[in-house]
Amino acid sequence: MAIRKLLLLLKPVDLYPFLETDGVSLIKNHQVLQYLESRCKVHRDAITFCREILNKKPVEWKPIARNDLSHPIRDVDMVITVGGDGTLLHASHFIDDSVPVLGVNSDPTQAHEVEELSDQFDASRSTGHLCAATVENFEQVLDDILFGRVVPSKVSRISVKLNSEPLLSHALNDILIAHPCPAAVSKLSFKIKNKDGDTNPKTVNCRSSGLRVCTAAGSTAAMLSAGGFLMPMLSRDLQFMVREPISPVPTLSQMHSAFKPDQSLDVNWYSDHGTIYIDGCQVNYNVQLGDTIEISSDAPVLNVFLSQGFTQIRSRY
C-alpha cells in the first residue's frame, strides 16, 4: 500500500511545566535544571527536524499533540510518533491493525552523560526500545518505508475480558491486576485454559502484590526488572508472573511461566477492590470481589516498524 497520508503524533513540548512558577525555578540543583532544560530543547529540536523532513517528501501530513488524541486513528496510511516508547504506547491504544506506526526516539539516552552524572542523579533519557528511528536516521528510515523497502512487524497485544465483556483497550506491553493501594494484599486465583475448553487441572490460589502479564514487546520492561525472561519480539506467547507471593506459595513454575496463543489465563478476583492497569498508567479499569478476568493474545496485532527490519535491509546492500 502506498503511504501518502501521515499523522505526526507528538509528545508534549513543555515536558517539565514545573520548572518555573511565577518565573522562579522549582529546581534548585543547577545540574538537574540544566539536564531537564536540555531534554526539552532536544525534544523540540527533534520535532522541528521531523517536520522539515516531512515537508520535503511527497506526503500529506498533519501534527497532533499526544494529549489531544481522544478518538481512534483512521483515514491515514501511517502514524509517526515523536517522543519515546511512552508516546508509541499511548498511540497504540488508538490504532488497530490497519495502520502501521513508526516511532522516533526524540531524546535518546547519552551514555557519557549518564556516566558523568551518576554520582548526582539518574541522567537516563529515553530508551526507545520500540522506536526504529532517531533524528540521526529519520530521513533514511522514512525513505525506506515510502519506497517499500521494509514492511512493519506484527507485534502481539493482550486482549482482556472482564466478566466475559471485552475491554476496549489492548495492551502492547503488559497488564497488571492489583489492589489500587500498593500496600494492600491482592487475593486471586488463576488457571490456564485451552481454547478448546480444556483447562489445566491445577488452579493456583495466591495472596500477593498482584499479577502481571506481558507480551513479547513488554518482556523487556517491568517483567524483566522483576526477574522475567526476554521473549522473541514476534512471539505470540504471553508471560505471567505473580508479584511478591505471600508464603506459603505453590511451586515457582506456577508463579511465573508463559502460555500459548491457543490458551488463555483465567483469573478470579477475591479482594474487595482491584484495578486492571493496561500499559502502566495509560488505561485502567476497576474490578471488585467476584469478578472474572480472561487474558489472551486474541487482540489485533500492532504493525510496528522495528529497528531490526532496517538492519536486515542494510545488510543486503
Rosetta silent file (secondary structure, phi, psi, omega in degrees, C-alpha in Angstrom):
SEQUENCE: MAIRKLLLLLKPVDLYPFLETDGVSLIKNHQVLQYLESRCKVHRDAITFCREILNKKPVEWKPIARNDLSHPIRDVDMVITVGGDGTLLHASHFIDDSVPVLGVNSDPTQAHEVEELSDQFDASRSTGHLCAATVENFEQVLDDILFGRVVPSKVSRISVKLNSEPLLSHALNDILIAHPCPAAVSKLSFKIKNKDGDTNPKTVNCRSSGLRVCTAAGSTAAMLSAGGFLMPMLSRDLQFMVREPISPVPTLSQMHSAFKPDQSLDVNWYSDHGTIYIDGCQVNYNVQLGDTIEISSDAPVLNVFLSQGFTQIRSRY
SCORE:     score description
SCORE:     0.000 S_00000001
   1 L     0.000  130.373  177.671    0.000    0.000    0.000 S_00000001
   2 L   -68.217  136.872  179.091    1.336    3.418   -0.947 S_00000001
   3 L  -102.954  111.395 -176.580    1.894    5.672    2.046 S_00000001
   4 L  -128.834  -17.990 -176.416    0.792    9.192    1.271 S_00000001
   5 E  -124.731  118.230 -173.085   -1.166   10.419    4.301 S_00000001
   6 E  -121.272  151.961  170.998    0.570   10.583    7.672 S_00000001
   7 E  -115.952  125.967  179.061   -0.268   11.582   11.227 S_00000001
   8 E  -101.234  107.987 -175.711    2.585   13.039   13.294 S_00000001
   9 E   -99.498  122.374 -168.495    1.875   12.336   16.965 S_00000001
  10 E  -114.637  131.497  167.488    3.947   14.481   19.311 S_00000001
  11 L   -62.706  144.097 -177.769    4.973   14.149   22.917 S_00000001
  12 L   -52.905  140.827 -179.700    4.219   17.474   24.664 S_00000001
  13 L   -74.089  -39.172  179.543    6.859   20.119   24.032 S_00000001
  14 L   -84.376   79.106 -171.994    6.582   21.580   27.539 S_00000001
  15 L   -69.087  -31.320 -173.296    7.885   18.430   29.182 S_00000001
  16 L  -129.878   74.919 -177.637    8.548   19.920   32.573 S_00000001
  17 H   -64.533  -13.583 -179.513    5.974   22.627   33.386 S_00000001
  18 H   -82.975    0.912 -177.681    7.143   22.569   36.999 S_00000001
  19 H   -63.415  -31.500 -178.809   10.471   24.149   36.044 S_00000001
  20 E  -137.942  140.732  171.292    9.134   27.610   36.762 S_00000001
  21 E  -131.610  116.307 -175.891    6.409   29.116   38.914 S_00000001
  22 L    56.094   38.250  177.154    5.961   32.872   38.558 S_00000001
  23 L    81.025    0.669 -178.577    9.326   32.964   36.838 S_00000001
  24 E  -111.982  127.468 -179.535   11.102   31.129   39.668 S_00000001
  25 E   -69.425  137.921  175.672   12.502   27.647   39.106 S_00000001
  26 L   -84.762  -11.961  179.416   11.318   24.960   41.497 S_00000001
  27 L   -96.207  119.075 -176.351   14.505   23.002   40.819 S_00000001
  28 L   -94.448  -24.254  178.373   17.405   24.272   42.932 S_00000001
  29 L   -74.742  116.813 -174.473   20.074   21.808   41.778 S_00000001
  30 H   -62.014  -40.112 -178.268   21.788   23.535   38.850 S_00000001
  31 H   -66.906  -39.772  177.432   22.879   20.293   37.187 S_00000001
  32 H   -63.912  -44.052  179.871   19.373   18.801   37.360 S_00000001
  33 H   -61.418  -43.512  179.403   17.905   22.018   35.970 S_00000001
  34 H   -62.743  -40.860  178.902   20.422   22.067   33.139 S_00000001
  35 H   -62.956  -47.551 -178.865   19.677   18.424   32.349 S_00000001
  36 H   -65.727  -40.027  177.999   15.881   18.966   32.235 S_00000001
  37 H   -65.390  -36.473  176.780   16.219   22.083   30.101 S_00000001
  38 H   -63.987  -41.108  179.239   18.463   20.151   27.726 S_00000001
  39 H   -60.858  -43.182  179.199   15.845   17.404   27.427 S_00000001
  40 H   -61.549  -45.067 -177.691   13.188   19.968   26.496 S_00000001
  41 H   -66.127  -44.186 -179.846   15.404   21.553   23.863 S_00000001
  42 H   -60.504  -41.449  179.449   16.487   18.241   22.327 S_00000001
  43 H   -66.429  -44.660  178.226   12.858   17.153   22.034 S_00000001
  44 H   -60.600  -42.386  179.865   11.750   20.465   20.482 S_00000001
  45 H   -64.211  -36.192  178.993   14.612   20.305   18.001 S_00000001
  46 H   -65.680  -41.055  177.626   13.650   16.738   17.054 S_00000001
  47 H   -61.967  -46.151  179.030   10.075   17.796   16.316 S_00000001
  48 H   -59.450  -42.417 -179.257   11.304   20.671   14.155 S_00000001
  49 H   -63.475  -46.248 -179.364   13.653   18.335   12.303 S_00000001
  50 H   -62.857  -39.407  176.557   10.939   15.750   11.601 S_00000001
  51 H   -60.548  -44.425 -178.802    8.606   18.460   10.305 S_00000001
  52 H   -63.467  -40.810  179.091   11.293   19.733    7.942 S_00000001
  53 H   -65.886  -43.812 -179.496   11.971   16.244    6.579 S_00000001
  54 H   -62.914  -34.055  179.644    8.255   15.541    6.051 S_00000001
  55 H   -66.368  -18.979  179.963    7.875   18.824    4.155 S_00000001
  56 L   -90.169   -8.663 -173.481   10.409   17.554    1.617 S_00000001
  57 L  -101.400  156.262 -179.482    8.553   14.294    0.953 S_00000001
  58 L   -79.939   58.529 -178.197    5.601   13.598   -1.394 S_00000001
  59 L  -134.211  155.648  172.037    3.237   13.042    1.524 S_00000001
  60 E  -101.796  131.591 -177.169    0.369   14.841    3.205 S_00000001
  61 E  -144.847  156.062  174.628    0.763   15.076    6.954 S_00000001
  62 E  -142.940  145.517 -179.749   -0.670   16.788    9.980 S_00000001
  63 E   -93.079  154.920  171.726    0.574   17.040   13.570 S_00000001
  64 E  -149.589  138.305  177.405   -1.344   16.334   16.746 S_00000001
  65 E   -73.733  143.101 -178.742   -0.242   16.561   20.366 S_00000001
  66 H   -53.987  -40.855 -176.412   -0.347   13.287   22.288 S_00000001
  67 H   -72.393  -12.617  179.631   -2.623   14.785   24.931 S_00000001
  68 H   -94.030   -2.620 -178.897   -5.143   15.868   22.270 S_00000001
  69 L   -80.836  119.873 -176.426   -5.658   12.346   20.946 S_00000001
  70 L  -136.731   -7.090 -178.172   -9.081   11.119   22.025 S_00000001
  71 L  -128.783  157.249  177.465  -10.563    9.118   19.128 S_00000001
  72 L   -54.319  142.255 -179.215   -9.442    6.083   17.106 S_00000001
  73 L   -85.674  119.000  179.268   -6.936    6.956   14.392 S_00000001
  74 L  -137.340  172.533  174.929   -8.388    6.365   10.953 S_00000001
  75 L    60.703   29.589  170.596   -8.052    7.688    7.405 S_00000001
  76 L  -133.207  158.016 -179.542   -4.248    7.781    7.482 S_00000001
  77 L   -90.902  -21.554 -179.490   -1.671    5.465    5.938 S_00000001
  78 E  -163.507  151.026  173.324    0.814    5.639    8.809 S_00000001
  79 E  -112.244  133.483  172.700    1.380    7.176   12.232 S_00000001
  80 E  -114.322  121.333  177.743    4.754    8.613   13.219 S_00000001
  81 E  -101.113  136.859  177.773    5.255    9.171   16.937 S_00000001
  82 E  -119.416  110.481 -176.590    7.911   11.607   18.138 S_00000001
  83 E   166.706 -112.388  176.248    8.857   11.072   21.767 S_00000001
  84 L  -147.779 -157.787  179.458    9.749    7.702   23.237 S_00000001
  85 H   -62.546  -34.276  179.823    8.192    4.344   23.994 S_00000001
  86 H   -62.177  -37.446  178.956    5.532    6.030   26.149 S_00000001
  87 H   -69.212  -40.762  177.662    4.297    8.072   23.200 S_00000001
  88 H   -67.563  -39.748  176.454    4.125    4.990   20.972 S_00000001
  89 H   -59.494  -45.209  179.098    2.344    3.053   23.737 S_00000001
  90 H   -59.264  -45.166 -179.388   -0.169    5.885   24.062 S_00000001
  91 H   -62.731  -35.475 -174.445   -0.756    5.883   20.304 S_00000001
  92 H   -60.666  -25.293 -179.287   -1.235    2.112   20.236 S_00000001
  93 L   -76.940   -4.202  178.709   -4.482    2.433   22.199 S_00000001
  94 L  -119.612    8.331 -174.946   -5.979    4.387   19.287 S_00000001
  95 L  -122.917  133.283  174.021   -4.624    2.245   16.426 S_00000001
  96 L   -94.425 -162.414 -176.728   -5.968   -1.044   15.060 S_00000001
  97 L   -86.347    9.007 -178.851   -4.112   -3.484   12.825 S_00000001
  98 L   -97.476  -12.770 -176.044   -4.783   -1.488    9.644 S_00000001
  99 L  -120.351  116.634  177.896   -2.457    1.454   10.371 S_00000001
 100 L   -76.097  159.263 -178.618    1.314    0.942   10.785 S_00000001
 101 E  -133.791  140.674  174.718    3.313    3.052   13.228 S_00000001
 102 E  -119.125  127.800  177.349    6.889    4.308   13.269 S_00000001
 103 E   -98.406  132.167  173.962    8.441    5.524   16.499 S_00000001
 104 E  -110.939  117.689  177.205   11.045    8.294   16.528 S_00000001
 105 E   -78.826  106.239 -173.260   13.054    8.481   19.743 S_00000001
 106 L   -79.286  -17.494 -173.031   13.386   12.241   20.138 S_00000001
 107 L  -146.662   68.130 -176.231   15.712   12.194   23.159 S_00000001
 108 E   -64.051  150.219  175.486   17.887    9.061   23.348 S_00000001
 109 L   -61.958  137.558  177.842   19.912    8.328   26.461 S_00000001
 110 L  -105.593  113.024 -173.519   23.515    9.550   26.207 S_00000001
 111 H   -58.022  -41.025 -178.201   25.889    7.035   27.807 S_00000001
 112 H   -65.553  -34.588  179.246   28.597    9.601   28.542 S_00000001
 113 H   -68.622  -42.792  178.459   26.072   11.859   30.278 S_00000001
 114 H   -60.479  -42.242 -179.643   24.780    9.024   32.455 S_00000001
 115 H   -66.506  -44.584 -177.230   28.357    8.167   33.451 S_00000001
 116 H   -64.536  -34.547 -174.369   29.364   11.755   34.194 S_00000001
 117 L  -104.153   10.693 -173.567   26.335   12.443   36.376 S_00000001
 118 L   -61.447  -27.840  178.784   25.969    9.023   38.004 S_00000001
 119 L   -81.837  -10.270 -176.549   27.053   10.364   41.410 S_00000001
 120 L  -102.110  -50.306 -177.948   24.488   13.175   41.231 S_00000001
 121 L  -169.528  171.386  178.659   21.276   11.678   39.779 S_00000001
 122 L   -79.894  109.918 -176.788   19.964    9.310   37.125 S_00000001
 123 L   -97.652   21.263  175.746   20.572   11.099   33.825 S_00000001
 124 L   -62.651  147.155  177.797   18.929    8.439   31.656 S_00000001
 125 L  -110.648 -115.345 -177.360   16.743    9.832   28.902 S_00000001
 126 E  -108.939  131.926  178.332   14.589    7.708   26.580 S_00000001
 127 L   -72.782  -47.617  177.356   15.236    4.012   25.913 S_00000001
 128 L    66.331   39.082 -178.503   13.178    3.886   22.732 S_00000001
 129 L   -59.631  -35.172 -177.849   13.010    0.099   22.576 S_00000001
 130 L   -94.237    0.121 -176.363   10.054    0.272   20.178 S_00000001
 131 L   -97.197  124.479 -178.170   11.410    3.227   18.195 S_00000001
 132 L   -88.761  -11.365 -173.300   13.211    2.432   14.937 S_00000001
 133 E  -131.786  155.574  166.968   14.363    5.990   14.265 S_00000001
 134 L  -131.754 -178.182  177.330   16.129    8.976   15.799 S_00000001
 135 L   -64.371  -22.071 -177.985   16.963   12.314   14.206 S_00000001
 136 L   -68.404  -31.855 -175.299   20.193   10.679   13.030 S_00000001
 137 L  -128.838   10.727 -173.246   18.466    8.253   10.671 S_00000001
 138 H   -57.285  -46.209 -177.071   14.873    9.500   10.385 S_00000001
 139 H   -64.774  -41.144  179.476   15.056   10.553    6.738 S_00000001
 140 H   -65.782  -43.018  178.134   16.687    7.294    5.648 S_00000001
 141 H   -62.312  -44.409  179.828   14.180    5.223    7.629 S_00000001
 142 H   -62.038  -42.380  178.889   11.288    7.231    6.201 S_00000001
 143 H   -63.078  -41.248  178.064   12.568    6.779    2.641 S_00000001
 144 H   -59.064  -38.383  179.567   12.879    3.018    3.172 S_00000001
 145 H   -71.840  -48.172 -176.550    9.231    2.940    4.232 S_00000001
 146 H   -64.099  -31.828  179.734    7.922    5.225    1.487 S_00000001
 147 L   -91.218    5.405  174.354    9.764    3.259   -1.212 S_00000001
 148 L    73.104   23.132 -179.183    8.502   -0.068    0.135 S_00000001
 149 L   -82.279  -11.384 -179.229   11.913   -1.439    1.074 S_00000001
 150 L  -144.478  149.481  179.001   10.738   -2.520    4.519 S_00000001
 151 L  -120.035  154.655  179.635    7.467   -3.743    5.991 S_00000001
 152 L   -71.516  155.656  175.588    6.181   -3.415    9.556 S_00000001
 153 E   -91.376  147.220  179.993    6.410   -6.253   12.050 S_00000001
 154 E   -91.905  104.267 -175.613    3.276   -7.753   13.555 S_00000001
 155 E  -100.064  131.184 -175.476    3.647   -7.252   17.305 S_00000001
 156 L   -69.797  149.006  173.382    1.304   -9.102   19.637 S_00000001
 157 L  -128.375  167.829 -176.702   -1.058   -7.348   22.038 S_00000001
 158 E  -103.083  131.845  173.521   -3.103   -8.530   25.010 S_00000001
 159 E  -100.302  137.631  179.736   -6.870   -8.913   24.974 S_00000001
 160 E  -127.782  131.835  172.513   -8.718   -8.675   28.294 S_00000001
 161 E  -114.307  129.596  177.050  -12.299   -9.680   29.060 S_00000001
 162 E  -108.750  115.841 -175.694  -13.876   -8.523   32.314 S_00000001
 163 L    51.997   44.758  176.958  -16.844  -10.693   33.301 S_00000001
 164 L    73.965   -1.095  178.972  -16.897  -12.001   29.689 S_00000001
 165 E   -99.800  123.970 -179.183  -17.093   -8.451   28.232 S_00000001
 166 E   -64.510  135.206  172.513  -14.089   -7.407   26.082 S_00000001
 167 L   -78.774  148.742 -174.936  -12.287   -4.280   27.248 S_00000001
 168 L   -71.534  -30.825 -176.402  -11.783   -1.678   24.532 S_00000001
 169 L   -92.259  141.093  176.166   -8.063   -1.201   25.166 S_00000001
 170 L  -113.434  138.973 -177.745   -5.411   -3.749   24.215 S_00000001
 171 E   -86.375  129.327  174.567   -2.045   -3.850   25.964 S_00000001
 172 L   -87.636  -35.866  179.327    1.080   -3.568   23.856 S_00000001
 173 L   -97.935  -66.983 -174.565    3.452   -4.017   26.803 S_00000001
 174 E  -163.812  169.487  170.032    1.675   -5.536   29.776 S_00000001
 175 E  -126.711  150.266  175.003   -1.221   -5.563   32.193 S_00000001
 176 E  -128.444  127.194  175.771   -1.103   -5.561   35.970 S_00000001
 177 E  -109.111  116.681 -174.189   -4.023   -6.726   38.092 S_00000001
 178 E  -157.828  164.785  172.567   -3.586   -5.475   41.646 S_00000001
 179 L   -65.722  140.713 -178.395   -5.198   -3.736   44.583 S_00000001
 180 L   -63.368  -22.154  174.538   -5.238    0.045   43.960 S_00000001
 181 L   -93.054  117.768 -175.173   -3.331    0.524   47.231 S_00000001
 182 L   -63.344  -18.441  179.990    0.228   -0.775   46.682 S_00000001
 183 L   -89.150   -6.450 -177.004    0.499   -1.744   50.369 S_00000001
 184 L   -90.149  156.725  179.189   -2.645   -3.926   50.281 S_00000001
 185 L   -83.453  138.299  173.900   -2.793   -7.646   49.559 S_00000001
 186 E  -100.587  122.046 -179.549   -4.248   -8.858   46.262 S_00000001
 187 E  -107.932  122.465 -176.391   -6.252  -12.070   46.629 S_00000001
 188 E  -156.792  165.946  169.576   -6.839  -14.034   43.436 S_00000001
 189 E  -134.240  156.894  178.774   -6.780  -17.410   41.753 S_00000001
 190 E  -153.300  159.981  175.407   -5.935  -18.300   38.175 S_00000001
 191 E  -153.447  155.374  178.113   -5.629  -21.203   35.785 S_00000001
 192 E   -92.184  130.366 -178.151   -4.577  -21.721   32.173 S_00000001
 193 E  -120.540  134.523  173.742   -7.388  -22.727   29.821 S_00000001
 194 E   -78.303  150.598 -178.029   -7.088  -24.118   26.309 S_00000001
 195 L   -64.809  -21.088  178.449   -9.268  -22.539   23.637 S_00000001
 196 L   -80.412    2.013  176.048  -10.895  -25.919   23.021 S_00000001
 197 L   105.069  -19.501  178.423  -12.318  -25.710   26.534 S_00000001
 198 L   -71.524  143.503  179.231   -9.857  -27.956   28.355 S_00000001
 199 E  -120.803  152.984  170.779   -8.264  -26.414   31.440 S_00000001
 200 L   -61.786  128.290 -174.553   -5.115  -27.074   33.356 S_00000001
 201 L   -63.098  -15.657 -175.160   -6.357  -29.183   36.258 S_00000001
 202 L   -98.102  116.898  170.872   -4.413  -27.027   38.731 S_00000001
 203 L   -92.436  130.095 -179.313   -5.980  -23.793   39.975 S_00000001
 204 E   -97.179  120.301  175.946   -3.412  -21.532   41.623 S_00000001
 205 E  -104.979  132.228 -177.638   -4.656  -19.643   44.678 S_00000001
 206 E  -152.982  152.939  168.468   -2.445  -16.862   45.940 S_00000001
 207 E  -115.091  131.883 -169.892   -2.153  -13.744   48.028 S_00000001
 208 E  -163.214 -165.242  173.587    0.384  -11.318   46.633 S_00000001
 209 L   -95.672    8.254  177.641    1.026   -7.819   45.315 S_00000001
 210 E   128.306 -178.935 -178.254   -0.791   -8.647   42.093 S_00000001
 211 E  -128.287  126.181  178.178   -0.455  -10.483   38.787 S_00000001
 212 E  -111.494  139.335  175.513    1.435   -9.157   35.774 S_00000001
 213 E  -129.726  132.611 -178.110    1.059  -10.458   32.200 S_00000001
 214 E  -129.822  159.622  171.851    3.244   -9.198   29.359 S_00000001
 215 L   -87.662  179.477  174.568    3.677   -9.527   25.623 S_00000001
 216 L   -61.294  -43.129  178.820    6.976  -10.216   23.895 S_00000001
 217 H   -61.522  -38.935 -178.214    7.456   -6.458   23.483 S_00000001
 218 H   -78.896   -7.422 -178.996    6.735   -5.940   27.167 S_00000001
 219 H   -70.395  -10.568  176.857    9.169   -8.643   28.274 S_00000001
 220 H   -92.006   -4.106 -172.360   11.955   -6.017   28.155 S_00000001
 221 L  -103.690 -124.879 -174.860   10.152   -3.715   30.582 S_00000001
 222 H   -59.278  -36.314 -179.196    8.711   -4.261   34.081 S_00000001
 223 H   -60.693  -43.589  179.663    8.614   -8.035   33.650 S_00000001
 224 H   -65.028  -40.445  178.947   12.358   -8.201   33.033 S_00000001
 225 H   -61.911  -30.279 -178.523   13.032   -5.935   36.020 S_00000001
 226 L   -85.580    0.596  179.320   11.033   -8.333   38.188 S_00000001
 227 L   105.029   10.931  178.142   13.122  -11.316   37.100 S_00000001
 228 L   -75.504 -178.370 -177.637   11.215  -12.407   33.996 S_00000001
 229 L  -113.503  149.648  176.694   12.757  -13.663   30.767 S_00000001
 230 L   -71.037  143.242  179.013   13.190  -11.974   27.407 S_00000001
 231 L  -119.638  148.503  174.581   10.942  -13.238   24.607 S_00000001
 232 L   -56.295  135.088 -171.589   11.480  -13.065   20.824 S_00000001
 233 L   -54.465  -33.883 -175.938    9.834   -9.839   19.682 S_00000001
 234 L   -95.804    9.490  177.203    7.434  -11.556   17.279 S_00000001
 235 L   -66.576  143.397  176.132    6.357  -14.294   19.688 S_00000001
 236 L   -97.261   -1.498  176.891    2.608  -14.557   20.280 S_00000001
 237 L   -67.676  157.691  173.435    3.106  -16.186   23.686 S_00000001
 238 E  -119.912  142.094 -179.235    2.254  -14.261   26.851 S_00000001
 239 E  -108.944  140.114  178.204    4.333  -14.373   30.036 S_00000001
 240 E  -129.176  153.924  177.901    2.858  -14.067   33.528 S_00000001
 241 E  -150.927  132.573  171.800    4.288  -13.557   36.988 S_00000001
 242 E   -81.075  128.679 -178.728    2.742  -13.297   40.450 S_00000001
 243 E   -85.926  126.302  172.762    4.276  -10.318   42.239 S_00000001
 244 L    46.084   59.704  179.248    5.649  -10.915   45.717 S_00000001
 245 L   -63.346  142.440  179.456    3.599  -14.000   46.624 S_00000001
 246 L   -86.002  135.186  179.069    2.998  -14.453   50.338 S_00000001
 247 L   -68.572  150.353   -5.098    4.267  -17.714   51.870 S_00000001
 248 L   -76.908  148.034 -175.976    3.353  -20.485   51.748 S_00000001
 249 L  -121.937  157.461  171.538    3.296  -20.434   47.954 S_00000001
 250 L   -65.628 -176.860 -178.484    2.832  -23.020   45.200 S_00000001
 251 L   -64.542  157.155 -177.555    5.833  -24.058   43.143 S_00000001
 252 H   -57.318  -39.117 -178.168    7.828  -21.428   41.277 S_00000001
 253 H   -63.909  -24.446  176.851    6.630  -22.667   37.886 S_00000001
 254 H   -80.651  -22.819  179.701    3.063  -21.902   38.928 S_00000001
 255 H   -85.104  -25.599 -174.282    4.015  -18.348   39.925 S_00000001
 256 E  -148.618  116.514 -179.398    5.919  -17.493   36.747 S_00000001
 257 E  -163.960 -161.347  178.949    5.501  -19.056   33.315 S_00000001
 258 E  -140.185  160.529  175.039    4.056  -18.453   29.840 S_00000001
 259 E  -137.354  158.455 -167.675    1.044  -19.596   27.871 S_00000001
 260 L   -88.749  167.211  178.567    0.392  -20.073   24.170 S_00000001
 261 L   -61.153  -24.094  178.900   -1.844  -18.221   21.668 S_00000001
 262 L   -91.674   17.132  178.314   -4.344  -21.080   21.823 S_00000001
 263 E  -129.530  164.113  173.238   -4.656  -20.627   25.585 S_00000001
 264 E  -133.858  159.431  174.904   -5.976  -18.015   27.984 S_00000001
 265 E  -106.536  115.462 -177.216   -5.250  -17.137   31.589 S_00000001
 266 E  -101.502  123.332 -173.506   -8.498  -17.076   33.582 S_00000001
 267 E  -116.922  137.262  170.688   -8.385  -15.053   36.799 S_00000001
 268 E  -112.601  130.307 -174.963  -10.848  -14.847   39.682 S_00000001
 269 E  -102.002  128.673 -173.950  -10.555  -11.746   41.888 S_00000001
 270 L  -121.021    8.831  172.891  -11.222  -12.127   45.625 S_00000001
 271 L   -93.542  159.716 -179.553  -10.321   -8.736   47.126 S_00000001
 272 L   -61.876  -39.573 -177.622  -12.911   -6.024   47.742 S_00000001
 273 E  -130.961  153.195  176.866  -11.215   -3.672   45.294 S_00000001
 274 E  -164.653  167.364  179.947   -8.825   -4.064   42.408 S_00000001
 275 E  -141.648  138.896  170.318   -7.596   -2.410   39.234 S_00000001
 276 E   -98.094  112.989  178.477   -6.522   -3.654   35.817 S_00000001
 277 E   -97.864  123.151 -177.667   -3.648   -1.417   34.697 S_00000001
 278 E  -108.386  119.241 -176.832   -3.024   -1.533   30.952 S_00000001
 279 L    54.111   60.032 -179.022    0.438   -0.473   29.771 S_00000001
 280 L    72.447 -126.425 -179.581    1.369    1.113   33.070 S_00000001
 281 L   -99.288   13.647 -177.178   -0.899    4.024   33.869 S_00000001
 282 L   -59.889  -48.289 -177.447   -2.081    4.503   30.266 S_00000001
 283 E  -143.649  145.021  174.876   -5.522    2.936   30.876 S_00000001
 284 E  -146.405  152.974  179.280   -7.141    1.312   33.909 S_00000001
 285 E  -132.526  141.749  178.896  -10.376   -0.459   34.818 S_00000001
 286 E   -83.936  144.278  172.646  -11.795   -1.180   38.269 S_00000001
 287 E  -128.614  160.302 -179.086  -12.588   -4.711   39.436 S_00000001
 288 E  -139.659  171.999 -177.024  -14.371   -5.936   42.536 S_00000001
 289 L   -49.439  127.763  176.941  -14.885   -9.070   44.588 S_00000001
 290 L    93.828   -7.916 -179.840  -16.111  -11.972   42.431 S_00000001
 291 L   -69.957  149.943  175.019  -15.098  -10.524   39.058 S_00000001
 292 E  -114.483  144.293 -176.491  -13.575  -12.785   36.417 S_00000001
 293 E  -132.385  125.281  178.043  -10.825  -11.721   34.037 S_00000001
 294 E  -111.921  126.275 -174.563   -9.803  -13.573   30.870 S_00000001
 295 E  -120.087  128.896 -179.586   -6.402  -12.732   29.376 S_00000001
 296 E  -154.257  176.580  176.372   -5.215  -13.864   25.939 S_00000001
 297 L   -99.773   28.255 -178.758   -3.338  -12.765   22.816 S_00000001
 298 L   -75.081   -3.662 -178.208   -6.554  -12.581   20.783 S_00000001
 299 L   -68.604  154.839  173.219   -6.160   -8.812   20.309 S_00000001
 300 L   -59.936  140.958  178.136   -5.395   -7.343   16.873 S_00000001
 301 L   -67.350  163.239  170.263   -1.658   -7.094   16.325 S_00000001
 302 E  -108.294  127.305  179.247    0.056   -3.719   16.100 S_00000001
 303 E   -87.176  107.564 -174.108    2.030   -3.176   12.899 S_00000001
 304 E  -120.807  134.506  171.823    5.252   -1.515   14.025 S_00000001
 305 E   -80.492  112.932 -176.981    8.342   -0.619   12.048 S_00000001
 306 L  -103.517  155.742 -174.806   11.118   -2.065   14.219 S_00000001
 307 H   -61.391  -33.508 -177.939   14.834   -1.337   14.039 S_00000001
 308 H   -65.300  -26.856  177.277   15.754   -4.921   13.130 S_00000001
 309 H   -64.301  -37.937  179.572   13.770   -4.620    9.914 S_00000001
 310 H   -76.923  -32.851  175.814   16.000   -1.767    8.759 S_00000001
 311 H   -61.395  -39.681 -178.831   19.150   -3.580    9.898 S_00000001
 312 H   -65.539  -41.487 -178.311   18.193   -6.501    7.656 S_00000001
 313 H   -73.062  -29.871  176.947   17.751   -4.372    4.530 S_00000001
 314 H   -63.985  -36.873 -176.703   21.051   -2.540    5.215 S_00000001
 315 H   -68.990  -15.742 -178.732   22.833   -5.920    5.262 S_00000001
 316 L   -87.727   -8.082 -177.138   21.581   -6.650    1.746 S_00000001
 317 L  -115.361    0.000    0.000   23.304   -3.634    0.236 S_00000001
